[in-house]
Short mmCIF file of C-alpha atoms and ligand atoms in Angstrom, two decimals:
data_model
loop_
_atom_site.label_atom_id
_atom_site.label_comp_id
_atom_site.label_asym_id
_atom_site.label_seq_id
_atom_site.Cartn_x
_atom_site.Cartn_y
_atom_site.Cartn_z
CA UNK A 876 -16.69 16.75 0.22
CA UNK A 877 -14.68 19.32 -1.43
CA UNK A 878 -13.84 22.58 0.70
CA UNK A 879 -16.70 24.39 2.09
CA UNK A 880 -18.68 26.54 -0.47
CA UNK A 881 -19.88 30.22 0.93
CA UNK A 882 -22.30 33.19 -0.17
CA UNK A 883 -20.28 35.40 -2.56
CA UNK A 884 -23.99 37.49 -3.51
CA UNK A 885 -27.53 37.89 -2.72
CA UNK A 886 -29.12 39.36 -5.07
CA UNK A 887 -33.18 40.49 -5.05
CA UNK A 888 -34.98 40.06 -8.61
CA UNK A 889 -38.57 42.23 -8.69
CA UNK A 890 -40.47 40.95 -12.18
CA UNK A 891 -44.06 41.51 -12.97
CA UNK A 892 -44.85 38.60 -16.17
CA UNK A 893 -48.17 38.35 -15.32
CA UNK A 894 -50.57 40.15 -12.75
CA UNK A 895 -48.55 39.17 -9.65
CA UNK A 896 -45.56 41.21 -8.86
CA UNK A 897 -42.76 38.39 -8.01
CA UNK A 898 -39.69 38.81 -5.67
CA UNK A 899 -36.93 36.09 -6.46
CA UNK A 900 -33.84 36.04 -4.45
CA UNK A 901 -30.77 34.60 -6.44
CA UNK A 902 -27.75 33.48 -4.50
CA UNK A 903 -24.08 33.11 -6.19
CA UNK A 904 -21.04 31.34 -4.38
CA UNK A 905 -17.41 30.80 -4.43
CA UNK A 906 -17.76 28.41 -6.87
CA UNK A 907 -17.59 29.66 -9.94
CA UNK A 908 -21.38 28.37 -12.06
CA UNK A 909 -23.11 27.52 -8.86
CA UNK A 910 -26.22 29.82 -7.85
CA UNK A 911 -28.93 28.30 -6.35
CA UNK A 912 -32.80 30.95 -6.58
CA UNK A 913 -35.55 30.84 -4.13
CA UNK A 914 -39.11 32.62 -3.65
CA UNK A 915 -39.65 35.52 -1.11
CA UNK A 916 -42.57 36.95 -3.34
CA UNK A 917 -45.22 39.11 -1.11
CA UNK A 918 -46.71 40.94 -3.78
CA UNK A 919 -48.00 43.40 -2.26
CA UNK A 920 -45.45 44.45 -0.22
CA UNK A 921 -42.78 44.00 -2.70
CA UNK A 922 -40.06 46.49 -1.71
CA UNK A 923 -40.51 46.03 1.93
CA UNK A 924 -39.10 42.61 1.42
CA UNK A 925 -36.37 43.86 -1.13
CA UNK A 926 -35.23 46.00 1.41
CA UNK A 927 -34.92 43.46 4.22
CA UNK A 928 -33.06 40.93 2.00
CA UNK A 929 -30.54 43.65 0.50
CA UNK A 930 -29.97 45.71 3.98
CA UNK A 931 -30.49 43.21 6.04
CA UNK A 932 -29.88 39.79 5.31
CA UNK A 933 -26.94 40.43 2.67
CA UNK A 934 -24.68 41.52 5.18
CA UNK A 935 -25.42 38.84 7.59
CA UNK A 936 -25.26 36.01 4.82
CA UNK A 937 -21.95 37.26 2.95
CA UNK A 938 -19.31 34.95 3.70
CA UNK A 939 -21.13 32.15 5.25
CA UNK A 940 -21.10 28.22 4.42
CA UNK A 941 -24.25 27.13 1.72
CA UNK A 942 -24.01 24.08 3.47
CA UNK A 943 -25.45 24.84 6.91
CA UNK A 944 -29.29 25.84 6.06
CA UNK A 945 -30.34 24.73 8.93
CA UNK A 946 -28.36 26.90 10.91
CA UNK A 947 -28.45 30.00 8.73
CA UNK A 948 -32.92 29.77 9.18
CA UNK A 949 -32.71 29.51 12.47
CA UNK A 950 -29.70 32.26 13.00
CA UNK A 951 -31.81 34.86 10.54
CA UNK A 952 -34.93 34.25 12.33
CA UNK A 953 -33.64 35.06 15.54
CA UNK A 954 -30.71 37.61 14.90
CA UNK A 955 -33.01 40.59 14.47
CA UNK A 956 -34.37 39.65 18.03
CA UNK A 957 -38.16 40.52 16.81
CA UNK A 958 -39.39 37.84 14.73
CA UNK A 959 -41.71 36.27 12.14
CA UNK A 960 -44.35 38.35 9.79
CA UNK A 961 -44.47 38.19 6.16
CA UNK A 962 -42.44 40.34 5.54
CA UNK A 963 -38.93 39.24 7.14
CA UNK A 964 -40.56 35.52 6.89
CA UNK A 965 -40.87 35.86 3.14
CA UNK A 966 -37.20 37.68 3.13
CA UNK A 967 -35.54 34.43 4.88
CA UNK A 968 -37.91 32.25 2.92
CA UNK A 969 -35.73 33.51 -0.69
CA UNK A 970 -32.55 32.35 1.22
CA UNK A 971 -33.90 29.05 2.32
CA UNK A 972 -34.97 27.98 -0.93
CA UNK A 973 -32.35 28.93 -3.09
CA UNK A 974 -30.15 27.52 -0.26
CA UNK A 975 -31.86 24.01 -0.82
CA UNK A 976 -31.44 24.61 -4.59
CA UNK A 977 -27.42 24.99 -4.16
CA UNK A 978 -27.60 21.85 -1.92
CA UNK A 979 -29.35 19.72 -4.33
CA UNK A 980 -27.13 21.32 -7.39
CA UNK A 981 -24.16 20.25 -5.30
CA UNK A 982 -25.65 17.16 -4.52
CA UNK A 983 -27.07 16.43 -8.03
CA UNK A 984 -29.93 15.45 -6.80
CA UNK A 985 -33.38 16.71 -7.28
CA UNK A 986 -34.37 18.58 -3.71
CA UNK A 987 -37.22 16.33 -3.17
CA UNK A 988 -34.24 13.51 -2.73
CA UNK A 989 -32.89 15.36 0.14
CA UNK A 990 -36.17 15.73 1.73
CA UNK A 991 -36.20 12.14 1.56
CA UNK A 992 -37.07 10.74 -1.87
CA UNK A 993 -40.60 10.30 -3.51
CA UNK A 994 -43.53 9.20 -1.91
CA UNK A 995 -45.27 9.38 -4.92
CA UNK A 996 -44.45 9.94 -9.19
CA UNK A 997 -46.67 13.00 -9.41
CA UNK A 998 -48.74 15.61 -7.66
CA UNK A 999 -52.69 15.94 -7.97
CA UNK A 1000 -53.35 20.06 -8.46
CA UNK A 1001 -56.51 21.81 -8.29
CA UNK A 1002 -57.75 24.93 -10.13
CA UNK A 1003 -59.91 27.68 -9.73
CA UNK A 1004 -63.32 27.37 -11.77
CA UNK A 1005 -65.30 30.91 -11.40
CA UNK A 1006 -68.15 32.02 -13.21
CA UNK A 1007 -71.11 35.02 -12.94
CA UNK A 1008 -73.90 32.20 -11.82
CA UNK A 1009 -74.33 28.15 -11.21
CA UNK A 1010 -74.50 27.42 -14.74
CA UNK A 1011 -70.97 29.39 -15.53
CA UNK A 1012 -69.31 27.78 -12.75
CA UNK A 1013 -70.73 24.44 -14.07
CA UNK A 1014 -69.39 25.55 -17.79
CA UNK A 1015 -65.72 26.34 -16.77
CA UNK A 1016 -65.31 23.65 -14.04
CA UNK A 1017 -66.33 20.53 -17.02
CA UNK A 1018 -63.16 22.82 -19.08
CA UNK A 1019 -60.87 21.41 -16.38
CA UNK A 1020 -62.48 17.79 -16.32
CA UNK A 1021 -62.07 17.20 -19.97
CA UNK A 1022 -58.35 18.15 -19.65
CA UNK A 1023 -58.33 15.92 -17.03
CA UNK A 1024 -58.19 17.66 -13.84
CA UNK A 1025 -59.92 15.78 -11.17
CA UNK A 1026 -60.23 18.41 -8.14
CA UNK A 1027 -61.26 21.90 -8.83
CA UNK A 1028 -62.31 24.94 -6.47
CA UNK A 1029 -65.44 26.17 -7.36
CA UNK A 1030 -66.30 30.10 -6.91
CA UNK A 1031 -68.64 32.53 -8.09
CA UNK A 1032 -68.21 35.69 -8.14
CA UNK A 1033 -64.64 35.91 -6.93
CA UNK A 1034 -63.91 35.76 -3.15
CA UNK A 1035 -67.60 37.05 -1.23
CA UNK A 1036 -69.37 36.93 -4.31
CA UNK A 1037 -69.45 40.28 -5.18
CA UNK A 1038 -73.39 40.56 -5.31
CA UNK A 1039 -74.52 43.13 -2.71
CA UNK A 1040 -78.08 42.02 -0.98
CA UNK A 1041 -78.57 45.16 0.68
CA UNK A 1042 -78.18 49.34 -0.79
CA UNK A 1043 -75.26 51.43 0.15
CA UNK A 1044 -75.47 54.24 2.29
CA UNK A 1045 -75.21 57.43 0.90
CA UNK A 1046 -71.51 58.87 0.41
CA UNK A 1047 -70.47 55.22 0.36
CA UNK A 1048 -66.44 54.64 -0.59
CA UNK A 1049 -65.19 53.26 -3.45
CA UNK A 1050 -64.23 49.79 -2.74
CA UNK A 1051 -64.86 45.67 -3.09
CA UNK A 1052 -67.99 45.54 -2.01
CA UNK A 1053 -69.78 42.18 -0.84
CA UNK A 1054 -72.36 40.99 1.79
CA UNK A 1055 -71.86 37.97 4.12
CA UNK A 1056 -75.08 36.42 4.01
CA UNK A 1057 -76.24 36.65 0.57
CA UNK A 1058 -72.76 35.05 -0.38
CA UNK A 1059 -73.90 32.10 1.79
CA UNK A 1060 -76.90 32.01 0.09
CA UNK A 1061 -75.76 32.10 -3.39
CA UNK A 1062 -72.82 29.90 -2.68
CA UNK A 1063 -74.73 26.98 -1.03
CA UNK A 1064 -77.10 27.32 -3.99
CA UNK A 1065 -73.76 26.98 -6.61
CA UNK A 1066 -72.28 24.14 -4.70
CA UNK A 1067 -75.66 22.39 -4.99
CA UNK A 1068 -75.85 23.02 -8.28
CA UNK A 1069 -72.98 22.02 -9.63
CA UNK A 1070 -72.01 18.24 -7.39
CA UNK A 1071 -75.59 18.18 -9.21
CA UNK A 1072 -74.17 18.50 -12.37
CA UNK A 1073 -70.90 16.62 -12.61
CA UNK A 1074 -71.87 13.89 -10.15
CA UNK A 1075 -69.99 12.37 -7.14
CA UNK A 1076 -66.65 11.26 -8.77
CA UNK A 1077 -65.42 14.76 -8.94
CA UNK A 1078 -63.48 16.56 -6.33
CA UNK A 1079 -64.62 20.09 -5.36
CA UNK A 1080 -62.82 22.68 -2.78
CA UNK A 1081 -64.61 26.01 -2.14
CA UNK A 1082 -62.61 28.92 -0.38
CA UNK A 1083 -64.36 31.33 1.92
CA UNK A 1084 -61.74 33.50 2.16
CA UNK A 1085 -62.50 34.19 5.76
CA UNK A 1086 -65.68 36.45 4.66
CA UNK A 1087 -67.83 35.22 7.36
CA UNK A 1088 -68.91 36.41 10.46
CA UNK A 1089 -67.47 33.12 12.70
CA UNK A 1090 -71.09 31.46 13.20
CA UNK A 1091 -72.37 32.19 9.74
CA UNK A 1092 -69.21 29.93 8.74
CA UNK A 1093 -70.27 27.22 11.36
CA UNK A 1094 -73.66 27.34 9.74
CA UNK A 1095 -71.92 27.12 5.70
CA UNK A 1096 -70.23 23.93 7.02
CA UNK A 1097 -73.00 22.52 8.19
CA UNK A 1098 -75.19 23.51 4.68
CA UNK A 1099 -72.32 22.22 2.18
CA UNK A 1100 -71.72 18.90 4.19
CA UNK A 1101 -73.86 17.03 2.21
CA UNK A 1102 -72.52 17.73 -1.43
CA UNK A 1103 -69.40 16.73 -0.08
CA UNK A 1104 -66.47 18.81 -0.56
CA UNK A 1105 -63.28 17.66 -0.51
CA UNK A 1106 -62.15 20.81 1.81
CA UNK A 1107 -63.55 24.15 2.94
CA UNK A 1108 -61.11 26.32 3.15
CA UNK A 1109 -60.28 29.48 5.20
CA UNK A 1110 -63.75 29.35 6.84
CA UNK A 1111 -62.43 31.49 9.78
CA UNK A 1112 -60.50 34.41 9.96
CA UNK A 1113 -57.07 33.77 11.85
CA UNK A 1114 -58.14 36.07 13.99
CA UNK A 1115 -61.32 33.69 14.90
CA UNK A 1116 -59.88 30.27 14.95
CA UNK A 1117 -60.99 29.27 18.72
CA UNK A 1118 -64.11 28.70 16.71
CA UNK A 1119 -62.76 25.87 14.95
CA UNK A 1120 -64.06 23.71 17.52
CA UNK A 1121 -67.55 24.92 16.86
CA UNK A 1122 -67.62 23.43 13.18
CA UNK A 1123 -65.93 20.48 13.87
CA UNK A 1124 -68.47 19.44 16.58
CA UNK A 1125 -71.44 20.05 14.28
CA UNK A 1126 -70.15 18.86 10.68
CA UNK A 1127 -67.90 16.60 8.70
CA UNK A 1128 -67.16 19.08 6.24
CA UNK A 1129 -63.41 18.72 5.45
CA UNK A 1130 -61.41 21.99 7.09
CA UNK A 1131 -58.31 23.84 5.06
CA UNK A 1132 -56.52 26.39 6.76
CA UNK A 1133 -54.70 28.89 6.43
CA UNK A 1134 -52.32 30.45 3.67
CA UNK A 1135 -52.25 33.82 6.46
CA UNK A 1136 -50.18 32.27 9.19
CA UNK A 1137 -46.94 33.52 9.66
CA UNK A 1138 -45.41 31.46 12.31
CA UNK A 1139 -45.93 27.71 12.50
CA UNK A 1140 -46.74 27.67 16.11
CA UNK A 1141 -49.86 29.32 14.56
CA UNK A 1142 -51.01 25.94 13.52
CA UNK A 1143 -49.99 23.94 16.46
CA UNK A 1144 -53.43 23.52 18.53
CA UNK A 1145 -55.41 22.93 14.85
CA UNK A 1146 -53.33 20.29 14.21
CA UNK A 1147 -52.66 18.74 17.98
CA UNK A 1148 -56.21 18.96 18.69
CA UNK A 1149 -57.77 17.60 14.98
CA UNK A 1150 -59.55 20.68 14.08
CA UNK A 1151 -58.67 21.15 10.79
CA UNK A 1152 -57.68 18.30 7.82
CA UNK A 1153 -55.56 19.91 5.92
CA UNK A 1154 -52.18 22.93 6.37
CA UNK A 1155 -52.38 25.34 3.48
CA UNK A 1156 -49.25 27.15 4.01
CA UNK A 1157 -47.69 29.63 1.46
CA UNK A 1158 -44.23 28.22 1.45
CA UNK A 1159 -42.65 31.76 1.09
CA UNK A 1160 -44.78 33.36 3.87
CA UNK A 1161 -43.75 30.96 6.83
CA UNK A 1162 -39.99 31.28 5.74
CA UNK A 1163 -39.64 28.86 3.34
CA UNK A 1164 -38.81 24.50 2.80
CA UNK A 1165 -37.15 24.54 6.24
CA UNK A 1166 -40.50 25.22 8.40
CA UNK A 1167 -42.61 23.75 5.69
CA UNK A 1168 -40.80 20.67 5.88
CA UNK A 1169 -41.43 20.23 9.91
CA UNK A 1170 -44.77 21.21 9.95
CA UNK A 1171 -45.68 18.58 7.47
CA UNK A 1172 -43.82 16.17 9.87
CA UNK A 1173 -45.85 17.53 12.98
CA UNK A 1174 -49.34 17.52 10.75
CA UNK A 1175 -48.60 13.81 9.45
CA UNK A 1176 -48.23 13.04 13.00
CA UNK A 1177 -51.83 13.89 13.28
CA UNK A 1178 -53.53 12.65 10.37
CA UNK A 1179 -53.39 16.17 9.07
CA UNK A 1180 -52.29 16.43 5.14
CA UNK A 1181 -50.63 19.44 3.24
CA UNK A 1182 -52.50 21.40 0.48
CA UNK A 1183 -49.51 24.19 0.00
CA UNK A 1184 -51.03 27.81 -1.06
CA UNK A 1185 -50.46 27.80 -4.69
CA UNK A 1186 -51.85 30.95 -6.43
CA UNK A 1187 -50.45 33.39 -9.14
CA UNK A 1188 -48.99 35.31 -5.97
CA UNK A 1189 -46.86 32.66 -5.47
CA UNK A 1190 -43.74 32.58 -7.96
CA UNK A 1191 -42.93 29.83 -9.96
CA UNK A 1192 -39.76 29.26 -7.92
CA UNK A 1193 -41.83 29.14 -5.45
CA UNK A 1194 -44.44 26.41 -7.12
CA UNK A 1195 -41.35 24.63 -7.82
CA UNK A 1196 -40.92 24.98 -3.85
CA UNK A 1197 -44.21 23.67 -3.54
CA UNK A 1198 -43.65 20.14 -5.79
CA UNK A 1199 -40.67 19.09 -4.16
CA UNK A 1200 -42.14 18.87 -0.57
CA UNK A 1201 -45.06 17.03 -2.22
CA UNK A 1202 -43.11 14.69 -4.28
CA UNK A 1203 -41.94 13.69 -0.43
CA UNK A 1204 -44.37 14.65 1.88
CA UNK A 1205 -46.34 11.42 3.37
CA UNK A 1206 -48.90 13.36 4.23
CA UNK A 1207 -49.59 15.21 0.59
CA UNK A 1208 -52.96 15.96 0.20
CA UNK A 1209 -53.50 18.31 -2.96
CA UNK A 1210 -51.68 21.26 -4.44
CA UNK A 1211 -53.25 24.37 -5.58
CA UNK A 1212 -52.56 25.00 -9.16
CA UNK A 1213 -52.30 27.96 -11.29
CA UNK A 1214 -52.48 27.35 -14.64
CA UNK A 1215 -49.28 29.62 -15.71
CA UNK A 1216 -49.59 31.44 -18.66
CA UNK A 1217 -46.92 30.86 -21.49
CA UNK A 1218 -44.53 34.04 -20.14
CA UNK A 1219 -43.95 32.43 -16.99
CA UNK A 1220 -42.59 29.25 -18.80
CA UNK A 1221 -40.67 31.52 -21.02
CA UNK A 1222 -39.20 33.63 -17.86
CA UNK A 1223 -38.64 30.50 -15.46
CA UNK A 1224 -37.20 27.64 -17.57
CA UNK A 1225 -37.77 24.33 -15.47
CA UNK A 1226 -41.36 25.65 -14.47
CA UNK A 1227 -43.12 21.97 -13.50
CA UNK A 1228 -45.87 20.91 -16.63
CA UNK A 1229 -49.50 19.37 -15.66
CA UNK A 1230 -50.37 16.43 -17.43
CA UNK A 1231 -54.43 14.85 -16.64
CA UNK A 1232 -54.64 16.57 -13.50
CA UNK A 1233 -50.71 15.97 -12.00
CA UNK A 1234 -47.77 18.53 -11.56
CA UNK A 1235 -44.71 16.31 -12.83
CA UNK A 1236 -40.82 17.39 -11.52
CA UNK A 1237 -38.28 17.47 -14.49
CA UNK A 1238 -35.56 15.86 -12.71
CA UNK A 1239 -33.19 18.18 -12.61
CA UNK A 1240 -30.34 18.82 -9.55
CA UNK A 1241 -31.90 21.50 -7.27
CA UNK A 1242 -35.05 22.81 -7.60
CA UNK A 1243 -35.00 22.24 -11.19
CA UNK A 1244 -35.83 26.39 -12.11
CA UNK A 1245 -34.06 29.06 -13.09
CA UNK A 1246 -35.02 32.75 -14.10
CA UNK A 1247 -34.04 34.23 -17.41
CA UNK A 1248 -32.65 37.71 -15.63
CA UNK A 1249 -32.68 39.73 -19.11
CA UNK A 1250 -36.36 38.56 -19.84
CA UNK A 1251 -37.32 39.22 -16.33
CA UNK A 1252 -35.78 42.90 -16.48
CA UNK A 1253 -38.23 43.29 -19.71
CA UNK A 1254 -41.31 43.17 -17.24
CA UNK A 1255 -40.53 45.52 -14.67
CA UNK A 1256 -42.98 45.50 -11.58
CA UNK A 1257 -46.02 47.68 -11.82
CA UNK A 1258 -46.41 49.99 -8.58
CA UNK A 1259 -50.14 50.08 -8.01
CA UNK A 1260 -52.80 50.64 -4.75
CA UNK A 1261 -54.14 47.06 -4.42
CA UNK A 1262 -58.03 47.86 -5.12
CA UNK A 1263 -59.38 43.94 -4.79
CA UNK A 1264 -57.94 44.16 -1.07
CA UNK A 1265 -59.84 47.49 -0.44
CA UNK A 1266 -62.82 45.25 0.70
CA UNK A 1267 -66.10 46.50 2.51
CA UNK A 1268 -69.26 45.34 3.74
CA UNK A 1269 -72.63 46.96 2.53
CA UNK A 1270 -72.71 49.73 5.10
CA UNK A 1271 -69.37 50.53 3.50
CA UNK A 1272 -66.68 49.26 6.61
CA UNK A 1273 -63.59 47.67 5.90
CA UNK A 1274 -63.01 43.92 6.62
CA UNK A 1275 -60.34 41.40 5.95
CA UNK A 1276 -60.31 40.56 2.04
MG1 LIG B 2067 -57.23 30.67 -0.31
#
């Protein structure tokens, strides 16, 4: 190979296209041409990460060989001594992946080569049916089937269903109200409903979002088992997860978890000791392909599969992120889809297209995306209190969103 290639600029790109506010980390080199881009979005904590990139890891990177990804993770994740959280994690995470981008550019190979090379043509996706009652849900999930999606998460109501069983207390806050146990109720209900409805042959996922107290979740997984999902996901809180055990002794219900964790060593007892079926990492938040790509190794080892966190908070970089490893990954279970509207297409040319229910790679060196800056500087990022993650229980306390 040609003389060794090093970090000329980092540069941190804050666009809003859609509701998600995105942070994309571009990289230029000593070559003249080559860049490679990578996802480090935590929208809600957008300039927290802009400033750990830019006064941070600029300085450290500056200078050093694109070549060595390996090394520069591991260096950044250690050089600042304390460690891990979304913040830094989703910081290294824009250098890792633009990093593998450069690599595959240089290569000319498409990064899901480097990772290995395809385990399969295409990826299965999933997306988000939601509707105000059964029959809604029903409605918007047979939308997807007829253009040919084949596994869709079924909601209602948003995350906790919104519907509040009990009355406020007087002098109640403003907030995202829900109650626990009426959204079991109505949720078991809508899951009934609906494998009613479209029959067996379609998959479903529901998401609890960790809204349950830890034995009202044990209780959900034992109430959906029979209609049969193809995974319940974030049934416990991280915060609860020695009660993992409890569901899996008492139901079959598949288990997804969890798009929170920060460091993979988070996952390592779920997946040594079987309790969950599937890792549903955000790529960005754990610190990008690097630790992705072992924990799928580590989860395959197990007969655990990957269903990478794939909402509009996640960039499109970062969906391309999310292909590539499961293009490769033995293990590949599902992918969360999106369902981008046409701006994002516009802003990040290369954006991966569904066709019947599979996310297909275009082939290109890299991870096959770039960002149109000037369009990108056109939708400047929109600061705003979060009001969906201001979430309380009837009596009016907060709890995890
Ligand atoms: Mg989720």
């Amino acid at each position: 190979m040609s003389s060794t290639v090093t970090i000329r600029n980092v540069q941190v790109i804050l666009t809003q296209p859609g509701k998600s506010r995105l942070v994309i980390v571009k990289i230029s080199t000593s070559e003249p041409g080559l860049y490679g881009i990578g996802c480090a979005t935590f929208t809600q904590r957008i300039h927290a990460v802009q400033a750990a990139i830019e006064k941070h890891l600029k300085p450290f990177l500056i200078g050093r060989d694109v070549d060595r990804i390996e090394e520069i993770w591991q260096m950044s994740m250690v050089h600042g001594y304390w460690r891990n959280g979304p913040v830094l994690n989703n910081a290294i995470s824009g250098v890792d992946q633009a990093l593998w981008d450069i690599k595959g550019k240089r290569a000319g190979m498409p990064v899901y080569q480097l990772l290995g090379g395809k385990s399969r043509e295409a990826a299965a996706v999933y997306v988000h049916a939601d509707g105000r009652d059964p029959q809604e849900v029903e409605e918007n999930a047979r939308r997807f089937m007829e253009q040919g999606y084949q596994f869709i998460r079924v909601q209602m109501g948003g995350y906790g269903g919104k519907k509040i069983g009990r009355a406020k207390p007087d002098n109640a806050p403003d907030g995202n109200y829900f109650d626990p146990r009426a959204y079991s109720r109505h949720m078991i209900k809508m899951i009934e409903h609906v494998r009613a409805q479209l029959g067996d042959e379609i998959e479903l996922v529901h998401d609890i979002h960790e809204r349950l107290h830890p034995i009202d979740a044990v209780q959900f997984a034992k109430d959906v088992e029979p209609f049969k999902l193809f995974f319940l996901e974030d049934a416990l809180a991280p915060e609860d997860i020695g009660w993992f055990q409890r569901i899996r002794q008492q139901s079959a219900t598949p288990l997804a978890m969890g798009e929170l964790f920060n460091n993979p060593h988070e996952w390592q007892r779920l997946i040594s000791e079987r309790l969950i079926d599937f890792i549903r990492m955000h790529i960005s938040q754990i610190g990008g392909i690097t630790p992705a790509r072992n924990a799928a190794i580590f989860a395959n080892m197990f007969g655990i599969r990957t269903a990478w966190h794939g909402p509009s908070d996640t960039s499109p970089v970062g969906h391309a992120a999310n292909l590539h490893l499961d293009l490769w990954a033995p293990n590949f279970g599902v992918q969360e889809w999106y369902c981008p509207p046409e701006i994002d297409y516009e802003m990040f040319p290369g954006l991966p297209q569904v066709r019947d229910g599979y996310l297909y790679p275009n082939e290109l060196p890299g991870l096959g995306i770039d960002i149109d800056e000037k369009l990108a500087a056109q939708y400047p990022c929109e600061d705003i209190v979060e009001q969906w993650t201001q979430t309380r229980l009837p009596d009016g306390s907060p709890v995890r969103p």
